[in-house]
Short mmCIF file of C-alpha atoms in Angstrom, two decimals:
data_model
loop_
_atom_site.label_atom_id
_atom_site.label_comp_id
_atom_site.label_asym_id
_atom_site.label_seq_id
_atom_site.Cartn_x
_atom_site.Cartn_y
_atom_site.Cartn_z
CA MET A 216 0.00 0.00 0.00
CA GLU A 217 2.81 2.36 1.00
CA ASP A 218 4.62 1.51 -2.21
CA LYS A 219 1.53 2.41 -4.22
CA ASN A 220 1.11 5.77 -2.47
CA TRP A 221 4.76 6.49 -2.96
CA SER A 222 4.59 5.77 -6.68
CA VAL A 223 1.42 7.85 -7.06
CA ILE A 224 3.08 10.79 -5.30
CA GLN A 225 6.22 10.31 -7.33
CA PHE A 226 4.75 9.73 -10.78
CA GLY A 227 1.07 10.73 -10.60
CA ASP A 228 -2.04 8.57 -10.97
CA PRO A 229 -2.45 7.53 -14.61
CA ILE A 230 -5.24 5.05 -13.71
CA LYS A 231 -7.45 7.82 -12.30
CA GLY A 232 -6.52 9.88 -15.32
CA ALA A 233 -7.53 7.07 -17.68
CA ASP A 234 -10.86 6.62 -15.83
CA ALA A 235 -11.58 10.35 -16.01
CA GLY A 236 -10.58 10.34 -19.68
CA ILE A 237 -12.91 7.44 -20.50
CA ASP A 238 -15.86 9.15 -18.73
CA LYS A 239 -15.14 12.44 -20.51
CA ALA A 240 -14.79 10.69 -23.87
CA ILE A 241 -18.09 8.83 -23.36
CA ASN A 242 -19.90 12.06 -22.51
CA GLU A 243 -18.39 13.82 -25.54
CA THR A 244 -19.43 10.93 -27.80
CA LEU A 245 -22.97 10.89 -26.37
CA ALA A 246 -23.26 14.67 -26.83
CA ALA A 247 -22.06 14.33 -30.44
CA ILE A 248 -24.60 11.57 -31.20
CA THR A 249 -27.40 13.61 -29.58
CA THR A 250 -26.48 16.69 -31.62
CA GLU A 251 -26.41 14.62 -34.81
CA VAL A 252 -29.72 12.85 -34.10
CA LYS A 253 -31.39 16.23 -33.51
CA GLU A 254 -30.09 17.40 -36.90
CA ILE A 255 -31.48 14.37 -38.71
CA SER A 256 -34.69 13.95 -36.70
CA PRO A 257 -37.83 14.54 -38.83
CA THR A 258 -39.62 17.74 -37.86
CA ASN A 259 -42.98 19.03 -38.96
CA LYS A 260 -42.13 22.63 -39.84
CA LYS A 261 -45.73 23.65 -40.56
CA LYS A 262 -47.54 22.59 -37.41
CA ASN A 263 -46.50 21.75 -33.85
CA GLY A 264 -43.09 20.50 -34.96
CA GLY A 265 -40.02 19.79 -32.88
CA ARG A 266 -41.30 17.54 -30.10
CA LEU A 267 -39.33 14.49 -31.29
CA ARG A 268 -36.20 16.60 -31.81
CA ASN A 269 -36.54 18.05 -28.31
CA SER A 270 -37.09 14.62 -26.76
CA TRP A 271 -33.64 13.28 -27.69
CA MET A 272 -31.30 13.29 -24.70
CA TYR A 273 -28.20 11.60 -23.36
CA ARG A 274 -27.08 10.36 -19.98
CA GLY A 275 -23.46 9.54 -19.38
CA PRO A 276 -21.23 9.13 -16.32
CA GLY A 277 -22.09 12.14 -14.13
CA GLU A 278 -23.52 14.15 -16.98
CA GLU A 279 -26.76 14.48 -18.94
CA GLY A 280 -28.03 16.86 -21.60
CA GLY A 281 -29.83 17.54 -24.85
CA PHE A 282 -33.36 17.44 -23.45
CA ASN A 283 -35.60 20.30 -24.63
CA ASP A 284 -32.67 22.41 -25.85
CA SER A 285 -33.87 22.90 -29.44
CA PRO A 286 -36.44 25.22 -31.03
CA GLY A 287 -40.06 24.11 -31.49
CA ILE A 288 -42.55 22.29 -29.30
CA LYS A 289 -41.03 20.97 -26.09
CA ALA A 290 -41.17 17.31 -25.05
CA ARG A 291 -43.01 16.54 -21.82
CA GLY A 292 -40.71 17.07 -18.87
CA GLY A 293 -40.09 14.90 -15.85
CA ASP A 294 -39.73 11.81 -17.96
CA LYS A 295 -36.02 11.72 -18.59
CA LEU A 296 -33.79 8.69 -19.13
CA ARG A 297 -33.82 6.63 -15.98
CA SER A 298 -31.06 4.18 -16.90
CA ILE A 299 -28.07 4.60 -14.62
CA ALA A 300 -24.89 5.35 -16.52
CA THR A 301 -22.12 3.60 -14.63
CA ASN A 302 -18.44 3.65 -15.58
CA GLY A 303 -17.94 3.00 -19.25
CA VAL A 304 -21.65 3.18 -20.12
CA GLY A 305 -23.87 5.87 -21.59
CA TYR A 306 -27.30 6.21 -23.17
CA VAL A 307 -28.96 8.23 -25.90
CA GLY A 308 -32.74 8.04 -26.14
CA SER A 309 -36.11 9.68 -26.41
CA ASN A 310 -39.02 9.74 -23.96
CA LEU A 311 -41.60 9.66 -26.76
CA ASP A 312 -43.43 6.37 -27.33
CA TYR A 313 -43.58 6.97 -31.08
CA ALA A 314 -39.81 7.48 -31.46
CA THR A 315 -39.40 3.71 -32.05
CA TYR A 316 -42.06 3.76 -34.78
CA GLN A 317 -40.43 6.80 -36.38
CA GLU A 318 -37.06 5.02 -36.38
CA PHE A 319 -38.23 1.63 -37.68
CA GLY A 320 -41.60 2.44 -39.28
CA THR A 321 -44.89 0.60 -38.85
CA LYS A 322 -46.81 -1.57 -41.26
CA ASN A 323 -48.39 1.55 -42.72
CA MET A 324 -45.70 4.15 -42.16
CA LYS A 325 -42.28 4.33 -43.76
CA PRO A 326 -39.33 4.52 -41.36
CA GLN A 327 -37.46 7.80 -40.95
CA PRO A 328 -34.32 6.61 -39.16
CA SER A 329 -32.38 9.22 -37.23
CA LEU A 330 -30.66 7.46 -34.32
CA ARG A 331 -28.90 4.77 -36.37
CA PRO A 332 -27.49 7.21 -38.97
CA ALA A 333 -26.38 9.51 -36.13
CA VAL A 334 -24.50 6.67 -34.41
CA ALA A 335 -22.96 5.62 -37.74
CA SER A 336 -21.89 9.19 -38.45
CA VAL A 337 -20.17 9.69 -35.08
CA ASN A 338 -18.77 6.15 -34.96
CA GLY A 339 -15.60 6.64 -37.02
CA GLU A 340 -14.68 10.02 -35.56
CA GLY A 341 -15.25 8.85 -31.98
CA LEU A 342 -12.23 6.56 -31.72
CA LYS A 343 -9.71 9.29 -32.48
CA SER A 344 -11.27 11.74 -30.02
CA ILE A 345 -11.55 9.05 -27.28
CA ALA A 346 -7.83 8.29 -27.53
CA LYS A 347 -7.01 12.02 -27.50
CA THR A 348 -9.23 12.72 -24.46
CA ILE A 349 -7.80 9.80 -22.46
CA ASN A 350 -4.25 10.92 -23.23
CA GLU A 351 -5.05 14.49 -22.12
CA GLU A 352 -6.58 13.34 -18.83
CA VAL A 353 -3.70 10.96 -18.05
CA LYS A 354 -1.28 13.81 -18.70
CA LYS A 355 -3.31 16.14 -16.47
CA TRP A 356 -3.37 13.66 -13.57
CA THR A 357 0.34 12.93 -13.77
CA GLU A 358 1.28 16.63 -14.14
CA GLN A 359 -0.85 17.57 -11.10
CA SER A 360 1.11 15.10 -9.03
CA ALA A 361 4.41 16.41 -10.33
CA LYS A 362 3.38 19.96 -9.33
CA ARG A 363 2.39 18.80 -5.83
CA LYS A 364 5.73 17.06 -5.50
CA LYS A 365 7.66 20.23 -6.39
CA LYS A 366 5.81 22.23 -3.70
CA MET B 24 -18.86 -0.54 -57.96
CA GLY B 25 -22.17 0.84 -56.80
CA ILE B 26 -24.90 0.14 -54.31
CA SER B 27 -26.05 -3.41 -54.85
CA PHE B 28 -29.02 -5.26 -53.41
CA ALA B 29 -28.44 -8.46 -55.40
CA GLU B 30 -26.41 -10.19 -52.67
CA ILE B 31 -28.79 -9.53 -49.77
CA ASN B 32 -31.72 -10.46 -51.99
CA ALA B 33 -30.06 -13.77 -52.91
CA ALA B 34 -29.18 -14.49 -49.27
CA LEU B 35 -32.77 -13.92 -48.11
CA ASP B 36 -34.51 -15.57 -51.05
CA VAL B 37 -33.76 -19.14 -49.96
CA SER B 38 -36.36 -21.82 -49.24
CA ALA B 39 -35.55 -22.01 -45.50
CA ILE B 40 -36.63 -18.38 -45.15
CA THR B 41 -39.33 -18.12 -47.81
CA SER B 42 -41.07 -21.22 -46.40
CA THR B 43 -41.80 -19.19 -43.23
CA LEU B 44 -43.45 -16.42 -45.29
CA ASP B 45 -46.89 -16.08 -46.84
CA ALA B 46 -47.59 -15.51 -50.51
CA TYR B 47 -48.58 -12.19 -52.03
CA ASN B 48 -50.09 -12.07 -55.53
CA SER B 49 -48.71 -15.58 -56.22
CA ASP B 50 -45.23 -14.42 -55.22
CA THR B 51 -43.34 -14.67 -51.92
CA ALA B 52 -43.89 -11.88 -49.40
CA LEU B 53 -40.30 -10.64 -49.63
CA TRP B 54 -39.72 -7.02 -50.63
CA ASN B 55 -36.76 -4.73 -51.09
CA ASP B 56 -38.67 -1.73 -49.76
CA THR B 57 -39.10 0.38 -46.63
CA ILE B 58 -42.72 -0.72 -46.25
CA GLN B 59 -44.91 -3.70 -47.06
CA PRO B 60 -47.95 -3.36 -49.36
CA SER B 61 -50.94 -1.91 -47.50
CA ASP B 62 -53.24 -4.76 -48.56
CA PHE B 63 -50.90 -7.45 -47.23
CA THR B 64 -51.53 -8.66 -43.69
CA GLY B 65 -49.63 -11.95 -43.40
CA LYS B 66 -46.10 -13.05 -42.61
CA GLY B 67 -43.60 -11.10 -44.68
CA ILE B 68 -40.16 -9.57 -44.88
CA ASN B 69 -39.18 -6.18 -46.19
CA PHE B 70 -35.60 -5.01 -46.15
CA TYR B 71 -33.82 -1.74 -46.87
CA MET B 72 -30.36 -0.24 -46.59
CA SER B 73 -30.06 1.58 -43.27
CA GLY B 74 -26.37 2.40 -43.01
CA SER B 75 -24.16 4.64 -45.06
CA TYR B 76 -22.24 3.29 -48.05
CA ASP B 77 -18.66 4.46 -48.32
CA ALA B 78 -17.55 4.26 -51.96
CA ARG B 79 -14.01 5.34 -51.01
CA LEU B 80 -13.24 1.97 -49.47
CA ASP B 81 -11.53 -0.73 -51.53
CA TYR B 82 -14.21 -3.17 -50.41
CA GLU B 83 -17.99 -2.80 -50.21
CA GLU B 84 -19.85 -2.79 -46.91
CA TYR B 85 -23.57 -2.46 -46.32
CA ASP B 86 -25.94 -2.43 -43.36
CA PHE B 87 -29.45 -3.66 -44.04
CA THR B 88 -32.51 -3.60 -41.82
CA VAL B 89 -34.64 -6.70 -42.28
CA ASN B 90 -38.19 -6.24 -40.95
CA CYS B 91 -39.71 -9.61 -40.04
CA ARG B 92 -43.40 -8.78 -39.76
CA ALA B 93 -46.31 -10.97 -38.66
CA THR B 94 -49.61 -10.62 -36.83
CA THR B 95 -48.30 -12.54 -33.81
CA TYR B 96 -45.22 -12.10 -31.67
CA SER B 97 -44.13 -15.73 -32.03
CA ALA B 98 -44.52 -15.79 -35.82
CA SER B 99 -42.46 -12.61 -36.13
CA ASN B 100 -39.77 -14.17 -33.93
CA THR B 101 -39.74 -17.39 -35.94
CA ILE B 102 -39.06 -15.48 -39.16
CA ALA B 103 -36.29 -13.47 -37.50
CA ASN B 104 -34.69 -16.60 -36.05
CA THR B 105 -34.68 -18.25 -39.45
CA VAL B 106 -33.05 -15.18 -41.00
CA ILE B 107 -30.35 -15.24 -38.31
CA THR B 108 -29.77 -18.98 -38.74
CA GLU B 109 -29.39 -18.59 -42.50
CA LEU B 110 -27.38 -15.36 -42.65
CA ASN B 111 -25.30 -15.05 -39.49
CA ARG B 112 -21.56 -15.52 -40.06
CA LYS B 113 -22.28 -16.93 -43.46
CA GLN B 114 -19.71 -17.04 -46.24
CA TYR B 115 -21.03 -16.74 -49.79
CA SER B 116 -19.20 -16.53 -53.05
CA GLY B 117 -17.69 -13.02 -52.94
CA TYR B 118 -19.40 -11.77 -49.81
CA TYR B 119 -20.01 -12.39 -46.11
CA THR B 120 -22.97 -11.65 -43.84
CA ALA B 121 -23.34 -11.26 -40.06
CA CYS B 122 -26.49 -10.51 -38.06
CA SER B 123 -27.72 -8.88 -34.89
CA ALA B 124 -31.33 -8.63 -33.74
CA LEU B 125 -33.32 -6.00 -31.90
CA PRO B 126 -36.20 -6.65 -29.50
CA THR B 127 -39.57 -7.22 -31.18
CA ILE B 128 -41.54 -3.99 -31.63
CA SER B 129 -45.20 -4.32 -30.63
CA PRO B 130 -47.90 -2.98 -32.97
CA ALA B 131 -48.38 0.79 -32.85
CA ASP B 132 -52.16 0.40 -33.32
CA THR B 133 -54.76 -2.12 -34.48
CA THR B 134 -53.68 -1.79 -38.11
CA ASP B 135 -50.01 -2.52 -37.34
CA ASN B 136 -48.31 -5.88 -36.68
CA TYR B 137 -45.31 -7.27 -34.77
CA ASN B 138 -41.89 -6.48 -36.15
CA THR B 139 -38.67 -8.24 -35.17
CA ILE B 140 -35.74 -6.44 -36.73
CA VAL B 141 -32.60 -8.21 -37.88
CA GLN B 142 -29.66 -5.98 -38.77
CA VAL B 143 -27.52 -7.58 -41.45
CA ASN B 144 -23.98 -6.43 -42.10
CA LEU B 145 -22.79 -7.47 -45.57
CA LYS B 146 -19.22 -7.19 -46.78
CA LYS B 147 -18.18 -7.77 -50.37
CA TYR B 148 -14.59 -8.56 -51.28
#
């Protein structure tokens, strides 16, 4: 135990940095998917449009957002994502019951997918930014320790 | 090169799968479309491309959504299971398919039916 504390004081805590980096990267990815899905989401511009767009939200480790932050009709409040985002997990979703039918269609209605294209669009870019964010956080956590040591 | 539906059509149009489907106008209820005909109410499959196609790659990759529709939950599941059995990790001449399935979507109203979605990833080489 003493050895571990000594090495953390001496060289910083890259494990905490990596954890913080993963959480930050997940939240950034979720925010990017939510932004993209809102862009693609079908909206009735003539009458009462925007509820579906406003219903998209994300919940990541210690952070949530996206809900009712766009123009148009607001989605009903108080019904946010209830899934608990633990380490390494995050969610993007809607609180509207017809979002599933909009995404996959019904027997009589053609699908207008928005979530799947949004995930596909962010997918490739995400890996680079995740690696970058983790590296930045690890650097931050090891530099903090180095500064403490100098004092 | 260009967007091609021939391979997914050939993979789905096999007797193991079509035997689980009903007939429509003396043909099998299998459509390359986003929706099934409004006057059809039986067991059927419609499929469409649901992922982006990147023509810059030196190989071709597609994502297809296969809607396995039926009036009952179990019938919809049976079709989806057959599709997975036939297409998952399957090597064809010049292409390969792999599957994942989503939970069955219940009918939106009395005119709708059950839909079990199978996502098929197809790679051509």
